Coordinates of C-alpha atoms and ligand atoms in Angstrom, one line a residue:
M1 CA -5.6 -67.4 -43.7
A2 CA -8.5 -65.3 -43.4
T3 CA -10.8 -66.2 -40.2
T4 CA -14.4 -67.1 -41.0
T5 CA -16.7 -66.1 -38.3
S6 CA -19.3 -68.3 -37.2
E7 CA -22.5 -67.9 -35.3
R8 CA -24.4 -70.3 -33.6
R9 CA -27.3 -70.8 -31.2
L10 CA -27.8 -72.9 -28.3
L11 CA -29.8 -76.2 -28.1
I12 CA -32.6 -76.7 -25.7
D13 CA -35.4 -79.1 -26.2
G14 CA -34.6 -79.5 -29.9
E15 CA -35.0 -75.7 -30.6
W16 CA -31.9 -73.4 -31.6
V17 CA -32.1 -70.5 -29.1
E18 CA -30.6 -67.1 -28.3
T19 CA -30.5 -65.4 -24.8
G20 CA -29.7 -61.9 -25.8
A21 CA -26.3 -61.9 -24.5
W22 CA -23.3 -63.2 -26.2
I23 CA -20.1 -65.1 -25.6
E24 CA -17.2 -64.0 -28.2
V25 CA -15.0 -66.8 -29.2
R26 CA -11.5 -65.4 -30.2
S27 CA -8.6 -66.9 -32.1
P28 CA -5.8 -67.9 -29.4
Y29 CA -3.3 -66.9 -32.1
S30 CA -4.5 -63.8 -33.6
G31 CA -7.4 -62.7 -31.2
E32 CA -9.6 -62.3 -34.0
L33 CA -13.3 -62.8 -33.6
V34 CA -14.1 -66.6 -34.9
G35 CA -17.6 -66.6 -33.7
R36 CA -20.0 -66.1 -31.1
V37 CA -22.8 -68.2 -29.2
P38 CA -25.6 -67.0 -26.9
R39 CA -24.7 -67.0 -23.3
A40 CA -27.0 -69.0 -21.1
G41 CA -27.5 -68.7 -17.6
A42 CA -29.2 -70.6 -14.6
A43 CA -32.5 -70.2 -16.2
E44 CA -31.5 -71.7 -19.4
A45 CA -29.7 -74.7 -17.9
R46 CA -33.0 -75.5 -15.8
R47 CA -34.9 -75.4 -19.2
A48 CA -32.2 -77.7 -20.6
V49 CA -32.6 -80.3 -17.6
D50 CA -36.5 -80.1 -17.9
A51 CA -35.9 -81.1 -21.2
A52 CA -33.6 -83.7 -20.9
A53 CA -35.8 -84.9 -18.3
R54 CA -38.9 -85.0 -20.3
A55 CA -36.9 -86.8 -23.1
L56 CA -36.1 -89.7 -20.5
E57 CA -39.7 -90.4 -20.5
T58 CA -39.8 -91.7 -23.8
P59 CA -36.9 -94.2 -24.0
L60 CA -35.3 -94.9 -27.4
P61 CA -34.7 -98.5 -28.3
A62 CA -31.2 -99.5 -28.8
H63 CA -31.4 -100.0 -32.5
E64 CA -32.5 -96.5 -32.9
R65 CA -29.8 -95.0 -30.8
A66 CA -27.1 -97.0 -32.5
A67 CA -28.5 -95.8 -36.0
I68 CA -28.2 -92.2 -34.9
L69 CA -24.7 -92.8 -33.4
D70 CA -23.6 -94.6 -36.8
R71 CA -25.1 -91.5 -39.0
V72 CA -23.2 -88.9 -36.5
A73 CA -20.1 -90.8 -37.4
A74 CA -20.9 -90.8 -41.2
L75 CA -21.6 -87.1 -40.9
L76 CA -18.4 -86.3 -39.1
R77 CA -16.9 -87.8 -42.0
E78 CA -18.6 -85.9 -44.4
R79 CA -18.1 -82.7 -42.7
H80 CA -14.4 -83.5 -41.4
E81 CA -12.6 -80.7 -42.8
E82 CA -15.2 -78.4 -41.2
V83 CA -14.9 -79.9 -37.9
A84 CA -11.1 -79.7 -38.1
R85 CA -11.2 -75.9 -38.9
T86 CA -13.7 -75.3 -36.3
I87 CA -11.5 -76.8 -33.8
C88 CA -8.4 -75.0 -35.2
A89 CA -9.9 -71.7 -35.1
E90 CA -11.4 -71.5 -31.8
A91 CA -8.7 -73.7 -30.0
G92 CA -5.7 -72.6 -31.7
K93 CA -4.6 -76.2 -32.6
P94 CA -2.7 -76.6 -35.6
I95 CA -4.4 -77.9 -38.4
R96 CA -2.9 -81.4 -39.0
T97 CA -3.4 -82.2 -35.3
A98 CA -7.1 -80.8 -35.5
R99 CA -7.8 -83.1 -38.4
V100 CA -6.3 -86.1 -36.2
E101 CA -9.1 -84.9 -33.5
A102 CA -12.0 -84.8 -36.0
S103 CA -10.9 -88.4 -37.2
R104 CA -10.9 -89.6 -33.6
A105 CA -14.6 -88.3 -32.8
V106 CA -15.7 -90.6 -35.7
S107 CA -14.0 -93.3 -34.1
T108 CA -15.5 -92.4 -30.8
Y109 CA -19.2 -92.4 -32.4
T110 CA -18.5 -95.6 -34.1
F111 CA -17.6 -97.4 -30.8
A112 CA -20.3 -96.1 -29.1
A113 CA -22.9 -97.3 -31.8
V114 CA -21.1 -100.7 -30.9
E115 CA -21.9 -100.3 -27.4
A116 CA -25.6 -99.4 -28.0
R117 CA -26.0 -102.7 -29.7
K118 CA -24.5 -104.8 -27.2
L119 CA -25.7 -103.1 -24.0
A120 CA -26.8 -106.2 -22.0
G121 CA -26.7 -107.5 -18.2
E122 CA -26.0 -111.0 -17.4
V123 CA -27.8 -114.3 -16.0
I124 CA -26.9 -114.9 -12.5
P125 CA -26.6 -118.9 -11.6
M126 CA -29.1 -118.9 -8.6
D127 CA -29.1 -122.6 -8.1
A128 CA -25.5 -122.1 -7.1
A129 CA -26.7 -121.5 -3.6
E130 CA -29.4 -123.5 -2.0
A131 CA -31.5 -120.5 -1.3
G132 CA -31.6 -119.6 -4.8
A133 CA -33.0 -123.0 -6.2
G134 CA -35.8 -122.7 -8.3
K135 CA -35.2 -119.1 -9.4
L136 CA -33.9 -117.5 -12.2
A137 CA -32.2 -113.9 -11.9
L138 CA -30.8 -111.7 -14.6
T139 CA -29.5 -107.8 -14.6
L140 CA -30.9 -105.4 -16.8
R141 CA -28.6 -102.3 -17.4
R142 CA -31.0 -99.2 -17.1
P143 CA -29.8 -95.6 -18.2
I144 CA -28.8 -93.9 -15.1
G145 CA -30.9 -90.8 -16.3
V146 CA -30.2 -87.2 -17.2
V147 CA -26.4 -86.9 -17.5
G148 CA -24.8 -83.6 -17.1
A149 CA -21.7 -82.8 -19.2
I150 CA -19.0 -80.4 -18.7
S151 CA -15.9 -80.6 -21.1
P152 CA -12.6 -78.6 -21.4
F153 CA -11.1 -76.3 -24.2
N154 CA -8.4 -78.5 -25.2
F155 CA -10.2 -81.3 -27.5
P156 CA -13.5 -79.4 -28.0
C157 CA -14.7 -81.8 -30.3
N158 CA -13.5 -85.4 -29.3
L159 CA -13.9 -84.7 -25.5
V160 CA -17.3 -83.6 -25.9
A161 CA -17.9 -86.8 -28.4
H162 CA -16.6 -89.2 -25.5
K163 CA -19.5 -87.6 -23.4
L164 CA -22.4 -87.6 -25.7
A165 CA -21.8 -90.4 -27.7
P166 CA -21.9 -93.1 -24.8
A167 CA -24.4 -91.2 -23.1
L168 CA -26.9 -91.9 -26.0
A169 CA -25.6 -95.4 -26.3
A170 CA -26.4 -96.1 -22.7
G171 CA -29.9 -94.2 -23.3
C172 CA -29.2 -90.9 -21.3
P173 CA -30.3 -87.7 -22.2
V174 CA -27.7 -84.8 -21.8
V175 CA -27.3 -81.4 -20.7
L176 CA -23.6 -80.3 -21.9
K177 CA -21.6 -77.4 -20.6
P178 CA -18.9 -76.9 -23.4
A179 CA -15.9 -74.7 -22.2
S180 CA -16.7 -71.0 -22.8
Q181 CA -13.4 -70.7 -25.0
T182 CA -14.5 -73.6 -27.5
P183 CA -18.3 -73.9 -27.6
L184 CA -18.4 -73.8 -31.7
S185 CA -17.2 -77.5 -32.1
A186 CA -19.6 -78.6 -29.5
L187 CA -22.3 -76.9 -31.2
L188 CA -21.3 -78.3 -34.6
L189 CA -21.4 -81.7 -33.1
A190 CA -25.0 -81.0 -31.6
E191 CA -26.0 -80.1 -35.2
L192 CA -24.8 -83.2 -36.5
E193 CA -26.6 -85.1 -33.8
Q194 CA -29.7 -83.3 -34.8
E195 CA -29.1 -83.9 -38.3
A196 CA -28.6 -87.6 -37.6
G197 CA -32.1 -87.7 -36.2
L198 CA -31.8 -87.2 -32.3
P199 CA -35.2 -86.5 -31.1
Q200 CA -36.1 -83.3 -29.0
G201 CA -34.6 -82.9 -25.7
W202 CA -32.1 -85.7 -25.8
L203 CA -29.1 -83.3 -26.3
N204 CA -29.1 -79.8 -24.8
V205 CA -26.2 -77.6 -25.2
V206 CA -25.7 -74.4 -22.9
A207 CA -22.6 -72.4 -22.9
G208 CA -22.0 -69.6 -19.9
P209 CA -20.7 -69.3 -16.9
A210 CA -19.4 -72.2 -15.4
S211 CA -20.3 -71.7 -11.6
E212 CA -23.8 -70.7 -12.7
I213 CA -24.4 -73.6 -14.9
G214 CA -22.3 -75.9 -12.7
E215 CA -24.6 -75.1 -9.7
V216 CA -27.8 -76.1 -11.7
L217 CA -26.3 -79.4 -12.8
V218 CA -25.0 -80.0 -9.1
A219 CA -28.3 -78.8 -7.2
D220 CA -31.1 -80.7 -9.7
E221 CA -31.8 -84.1 -8.2
R222 CA -32.8 -85.2 -12.0
V223 CA -29.3 -84.9 -12.8
R224 CA -28.0 -88.5 -11.9
L225 CA -24.6 -88.3 -13.0
I226 CA -22.2 -85.4 -14.1
T227 CA -19.1 -86.3 -16.3
F228 CA -16.4 -83.8 -16.0
T229 CA -13.2 -83.5 -17.8
G230 CA -11.0 -80.5 -16.8
S231 CA -8.9 -79.4 -14.0
S232 CA -8.5 -81.0 -10.7
D233 CA -9.5 -78.2 -8.0
V234 CA -12.8 -77.9 -10.1
G235 CA -13.4 -81.7 -10.7
W236 CA -13.1 -82.7 -7.0
G237 CA -14.8 -79.5 -5.9
L238 CA -17.9 -80.8 -8.1
Q239 CA -17.9 -84.1 -6.3
E240 CA -17.8 -82.7 -3.0
R241 CA -20.9 -80.5 -4.0
A242 CA -22.8 -83.5 -5.1
P243 CA -22.0 -86.2 -2.8
R244 CA -25.1 -88.3 -3.6
K245 CA -24.5 -88.2 -7.4
R246 CA -22.1 -90.1 -9.8
V247 CA -19.6 -87.6 -10.5
K248 CA -17.2 -89.0 -12.9
L249 CA -13.5 -87.2 -13.2
E250 CA -11.1 -87.1 -16.0
L251 CA -8.6 -84.7 -14.8
G252 CA -5.0 -83.8 -14.9
N253 CA -1.6 -85.2 -15.0
S254 CA 2.0 -84.1 -14.6
T255 CA 3.1 -86.8 -17.3
P256 CA 6.3 -88.6 -16.9
A257 CA 8.3 -90.8 -19.2
I258 CA 11.3 -92.7 -18.4
V259 CA 14.2 -93.5 -20.6
A260 CA 16.0 -96.7 -19.4
A261 CA 19.8 -97.1 -20.6
D262 CA 18.9 -99.9 -22.8
A263 CA 16.4 -97.9 -24.8
D264 CA 16.3 -97.4 -28.4
L265 CA 17.1 -93.5 -27.9
E266 CA 16.2 -92.4 -31.6
A267 CA 12.8 -93.7 -31.1
A268 CA 12.5 -92.4 -27.6
A269 CA 13.7 -89.2 -28.8
S270 CA 11.3 -88.9 -31.8
K271 CA 8.1 -89.9 -29.7
L272 CA 8.9 -87.9 -26.8
A273 CA 9.8 -84.6 -29.0
A274 CA 6.7 -85.0 -30.8
N275 CA 4.6 -85.7 -27.6
A276 CA 5.6 -83.1 -25.2
F277 CA 5.0 -80.4 -27.5
S278 CA 2.0 -81.3 -29.6
F279 CA -1.0 -78.5 -29.3
A280 CA 1.7 -76.7 -27.3
G281 CA 1.6 -79.1 -24.6
Q282 CA -2.2 -78.6 -23.6
S283 CA -2.9 -82.2 -23.5
C284 CA -3.7 -83.9 -20.0
I285 CA -1.2 -86.4 -21.0
S286 CA 1.3 -84.1 -22.6
V287 CA 4.9 -85.7 -21.7
Q288 CA 6.0 -83.2 -18.9
R289 CA 8.9 -84.9 -17.3
I290 CA 11.6 -87.3 -18.8
Y291 CA 13.7 -89.2 -16.5
V292 CA 16.8 -90.8 -18.2
E293 CA 19.2 -93.5 -17.0
R294 CA 22.4 -91.2 -16.6
P295 CA 24.7 -93.2 -18.7
V296 CA 22.7 -92.5 -21.7
L297 CA 21.5 -88.5 -20.8
D298 CA 24.1 -87.0 -23.3
A299 CA 23.4 -89.6 -26.0
F300 CA 19.6 -88.7 -25.7
L301 CA 19.8 -85.2 -25.3
G302 CA 22.0 -85.3 -28.6
R303 CA 18.8 -86.8 -30.3
F304 CA 16.0 -85.2 -28.6
L305 CA 17.0 -81.5 -28.5
P306 CA 17.6 -81.3 -32.5
K307 CA 14.1 -82.6 -33.1
V308 CA 12.4 -80.3 -30.5
E309 CA 14.2 -77.2 -32.1
A310 CA 12.9 -78.5 -35.7
L311 CA 9.4 -78.3 -34.7
V312 CA 7.7 -75.4 -36.5
V313 CA 6.2 -72.9 -34.4
G314 CA 3.5 -70.6 -35.7
D315 CA -0.1 -69.6 -37.1
P316 CA -2.1 -72.9 -36.3
S317 CA -4.2 -72.8 -39.9
D318 CA -0.7 -73.2 -41.5
E319 CA -0.1 -76.9 -42.8
A320 CA 3.5 -76.7 -41.9
T321 CA 2.9 -75.5 -38.0
D322 CA 3.7 -78.2 -35.3
V323 CA 3.3 -76.0 -32.4
G324 CA 0.7 -72.8 -32.1
P325 CA -0.4 -70.7 -29.1
V326 CA -1.6 -71.6 -25.7
I327 CA -5.1 -71.1 -25.3
D328 CA -4.8 -67.3 -23.9
T329 CA -2.3 -64.7 -22.4
D330 CA -3.0 -65.5 -18.9
A331 CA -2.1 -69.2 -19.7
R332 CA 0.9 -68.1 -21.6
D333 CA 2.3 -65.6 -18.9
R334 CA 1.6 -68.5 -16.1
I335 CA 3.9 -70.8 -18.0
L336 CA 6.6 -68.3 -18.5
A337 CA 6.4 -67.6 -15.0
W338 CA 7.0 -71.1 -14.1
I339 CA 9.9 -71.5 -16.4
E340 CA 11.4 -68.7 -14.8
E341 CA 10.8 -69.9 -11.2
A342 CA 12.5 -73.1 -12.2
R343 CA 15.6 -71.3 -13.5
A344 CA 15.9 -69.4 -10.3
A345 CA 15.7 -72.6 -8.4
G346 CA 19.0 -73.8 -10.4
A347 CA 17.3 -75.3 -13.5
R348 CA 19.1 -74.8 -16.7
L349 CA 17.1 -73.7 -20.2
L350 CA 18.6 -76.2 -23.0
T351 CA 16.0 -74.6 -25.5
G352 CA 13.0 -72.7 -25.9
G353 CA 11.5 -69.9 -24.0
R354 CA 9.1 -66.6 -25.1
D355 CA 8.9 -66.3 -29.1
G356 CA 7.0 -62.9 -29.7
E357 CA 3.6 -63.9 -28.7
L358 CA 4.3 -67.5 -28.4
I359 CA 6.3 -69.9 -26.2
R360 CA 8.8 -72.0 -28.3
P361 CA 9.1 -75.6 -27.2
T362 CA 11.0 -75.2 -24.0
V363 CA 13.4 -78.0 -22.3
L364 CA 14.8 -77.6 -19.1
A365 CA 17.6 -79.5 -17.3
D366 CA 18.4 -80.1 -13.6
V367 CA 15.1 -79.0 -12.3
P368 CA 14.4 -79.2 -8.7
D369 CA 11.4 -81.6 -7.9
T370 CA 9.8 -78.8 -5.9
A371 CA 9.8 -76.5 -8.7
K372 CA 5.9 -75.9 -10.1
V373 CA 7.2 -77.1 -13.5
S374 CA 7.9 -80.7 -12.1
C375 CA 5.3 -81.2 -9.6
E376 CA 2.4 -79.5 -11.1
E377 CA 0.6 -79.6 -14.2
V378 CA 2.3 -77.2 -16.8
F379 CA 0.0 -77.7 -19.7
G380 CA 2.0 -75.9 -21.9
P381 CA 5.1 -76.5 -24.2
V382 CA 7.7 -77.5 -21.5
A383 CA 9.3 -80.5 -20.8
I384 CA 11.8 -81.3 -18.2
V385 CA 14.9 -83.7 -18.5
N386 CA 16.5 -84.9 -15.2
P387 CA 18.9 -88.1 -15.1
V388 CA 18.3 -90.5 -12.6
D389 CA 20.8 -93.4 -11.3
S390 CA 18.2 -96.3 -11.4
L391 CA 15.2 -97.4 -12.5
A392 CA 14.0 -97.7 -9.1
E393 CA 14.6 -93.8 -8.6
A394 CA 13.1 -93.1 -12.0
I395 CA 9.7 -94.8 -10.7
E396 CA 9.9 -93.3 -7.3
R397 CA 10.5 -89.6 -8.9
A398 CA 7.7 -90.2 -11.4
N399 CA 5.3 -91.4 -8.9
G400 CA 6.2 -88.3 -6.9
T401 CA 3.0 -86.2 -7.9
S402 CA -0.4 -85.9 -6.6
Y403 CA -1.7 -87.3 -9.9
G404 CA -1.9 -90.5 -11.8
L405 CA -3.1 -90.6 -15.3
Q406 CA -0.7 -91.9 -17.6
A407 CA 3.2 -92.7 -17.9
G408 CA 5.6 -94.5 -20.0
V409 CA 8.8 -96.4 -20.3
F410 CA 11.4 -96.9 -23.0
T411 CA 13.3 -100.1 -22.5
S412 CA 14.4 -103.3 -24.8
S413 CA 14.2 -105.1 -21.5
I414 CA 10.9 -106.9 -20.8
A415 CA 11.7 -107.0 -17.0
T416 CA 12.3 -103.4 -17.0
A417 CA 8.7 -103.1 -18.9
L418 CA 7.2 -104.9 -16.4
A419 CA 8.7 -103.5 -13.3
A420 CA 7.9 -100.0 -14.8
A421 CA 4.4 -101.1 -15.3
E422 CA 3.9 -102.6 -11.9
G423 CA 5.6 -99.6 -10.2
L424 CA 4.1 -96.5 -11.9
E425 CA 1.0 -95.4 -9.9
F426 CA -0.8 -94.4 -13.0
G427 CA -4.0 -95.4 -14.7
G428 CA -2.1 -96.4 -17.9
V429 CA 1.6 -97.3 -18.7
T430 CA 3.0 -97.3 -22.0
V431 CA 6.0 -99.1 -23.1
N432 CA 8.1 -98.0 -26.0
E433 CA 5.3 -95.4 -26.8
A434 CA 4.9 -92.0 -25.5
P435 CA 2.5 -91.8 -22.6
T436 CA 0.4 -89.4 -24.7
F437 CA -0.8 -92.0 -26.6
R438 CA -4.6 -92.7 -26.6
S439 CA -7.2 -94.2 -29.1
D440 CA -10.7 -93.8 -28.3
Q441 CA -11.8 -97.6 -27.4
M442 CA -9.1 -97.7 -24.8
P443 CA -10.0 -97.7 -21.2
Y444 CA -8.5 -94.4 -20.4
G445 CA -8.7 -92.4 -16.8
G446 CA -6.4 -91.8 -14.0
V447 CA -6.0 -92.6 -10.4
K448 CA -4.8 -90.6 -7.1
G449 CA -5.7 -86.9 -8.1
S450 CA -6.2 -87.5 -11.8
G451 CA -9.7 -89.0 -11.4
N452 CA -12.1 -91.9 -10.8
T453 CA -13.2 -93.4 -13.9
K454 CA -12.5 -94.8 -17.1
E455 CA -13.7 -93.1 -20.5
G456 CA -13.8 -94.9 -23.8
P457 CA -17.5 -95.9 -24.8
A458 CA -17.5 -99.4 -23.3
F459 CA -16.3 -98.1 -20.1
A460 CA -18.4 -94.7 -19.8
V461 CA -21.7 -97.0 -20.8
R462 CA -20.9 -99.0 -17.8
E463 CA -20.9 -95.7 -15.8
M464 CA -23.8 -94.3 -17.4
T465 CA -26.1 -97.4 -16.5
E466 CA -27.3 -99.2 -13.5
E467 CA -27.7 -102.7 -13.0
R468 CA -31.4 -103.7 -12.0
L469 CA -31.5 -107.2 -10.6
V470 CA -34.6 -109.3 -11.5
I471 CA -35.4 -112.3 -9.7
V472 CA -38.0 -114.7 -11.2
Q473 CA -39.7 -117.7 -9.2
R474 CA -40.0 -120.6 -11.6
Ligands
LIG501 P1 -11.3 -76.1 -16.5 O1 -10.8 -74.8 -16.2 O2 -11.5 -77.1 -15.3 O3 -12.5 -76.2 -17.2 C1 -13.4 -77.1 -17.5 C2 -14.7 -77.1 -17.7 O4 -15.0 -77.1 -16.5 C3 -15.1 -76.1 -18.6 O5 -16.3 -76.3 -19.2 C4 -15.3 -74.9 -17.4 O6 -16.3 -73.9 -17.9 C5 -15.9 -75.8 -16.4 N1 -15.7 -75.2 -15.1 C6 -15.0 -74.4 -14.6 N2 -15.4 -73.8 -13.4 C7 -16.4 -74.6 -12.8 C8 -17.2 -74.6 -11.8 N3 -17.1 -74.1 -10.6 N4 -18.5 -75.4 -11.9 C9 -18.6 -76.2 -13.0 N5 -17.7 -76.3 -14.1 C10 -16.8 -75.4 -14.1 O7 -10.3 -77.2 -17.4 P2 -9.6 -76.3 -18.7 O8 -8.6 -75.4 -18.5 O9 -10.8 -76.2 -19.7 O10 -9.0 -77.6 -19.3 C11 -7.7 -78.2 -18.9 C12 -7.7 -79.3 -17.7 O11 -8.3 -80.2 -18.2 C13 -6.3 -79.6 -17.6 O12 -6.2 -79.8 -16.3 C14 -6.1 -81.1 -18.2 O13 -5.1 -82.0 -17.6 C15 -7.8 -81.4 -18.1 N6 -7.9 -82.7 -19.2 C16 -8.2 -83.9 -18.5 C17 -8.6 -84.8 -19.7 C18 -8.7 -86.3 -19.0 O14 -9.2 -87.0 -20.0 N7 -8.2 -86.7 -18.0 C19 -8.5 -84.5 -21.0 C20 -8.3 -83.0 -21.2 C21 -8.0 -82.3 -20.4 P3 -15.7 -72.4 -18.5 O15 -15.0 -72.6 -19.7 O16 -17.0 -71.5 -18.5 O17 -14.8 -72.1 -17.6

């Protein structure tokens, strides 16, 4: 498919602006130029914070915020194919998967509109204590203030939506720094918010060098909350640098799935084959480590490997493609090096490996727990399959990571499912579903090194508001 090039401006204080310098956006598949956006620096980031702080001075009532969110959802529906094609072009996400992301963004805005309408505090029963008799108390939920949002490349539309939509629902103006490799979807979303009637200054989008723009968001006291989705080192580093702000982190994972001996092996193999390699494994909850009870290992692999090998690898704009490129050649070379490191340590390559400029869905067996593909986040189309002798061993090995975002178990036993749900130290546990599953209203977020918050509009709105107690003497 011929690539269309799009040029967008940054959004600061309701104006579409240029800076004189440009960030080129290239297709991860072909290297072709797919667009360019102005490159902002610290000066533009400061102007963006100024604009957001001014916007905060004129609060938007809940019914207006909700109406804007509903209109964005409607516009996303209308321009669904354009949104999907933008995601596909800049991130190299297969077009069918990109359409799912575009649909999920509709859902995210729709749920955020609900939250805007029902945002409320609570009444405290003051006369429950002698000291409170004769008083009425209630809490108000107030917007925390200006929100700084930093988003990753892998869901360039819906993960931006998960920051912008709850912030507006909560009544917080935003300064967004999208990933430099994928700023086009974020700016398209910004265009839709403007078209939906968002007043000046409520959303500002500055693409540019991460450390420079990040530093402005960290240093400026008016930015009261930073919501960050991305890699662990960057996220925890932001929290260290901004100890007095709320820094909300959605980070990586090394996602495990356990296949118990009593599992429906056909269903487990189908779900895991689809979810270890979707978007070339570049989801924070892409299935990476599969632990199978030894008696069913061969039967599982006999079902799993043909499904992996049937995945169509190629041009992400092709309707048939299941697995496209990873984001850039550095990422590809790192992933291939990790595969080789595991093989050198004794792992067996069951299928996959390099395929021209791409990586075929790769399955490794007998991988030592110390190999990077086992203990770190691969963020590529690689899954490892290891036998275990008991559920307890599977849980222990699944937990043997600094991460804790989501994990899954396949079993026909309720007792096994509950034991896994209790034993797995993760923010979410799926039963008979791949741990890659997410829908947008869920409380989604990790424990341990994977983060410190939950997203999903209802939960993000809670983070983006502060409780104010009002005590009234009767
Ligand atoms: P990344 O390299 O950490 O980048 C994420 C964002 O942070 C980008 O906008 C990046 O800007 C910015 N950034 C980089 N260094 C920064 C700094 N020093 N200060 C402020 N901002 C900085 O992550 P990525 O490669 O885009 O995304 C992949 C990671 O995100 C994986 O670890 C994945 O697991 C995680 N992730 C987590 C979730 C979740 O919900 N838990 C969802 C998706 C992805 P530039 O692009 O300009 O470098």
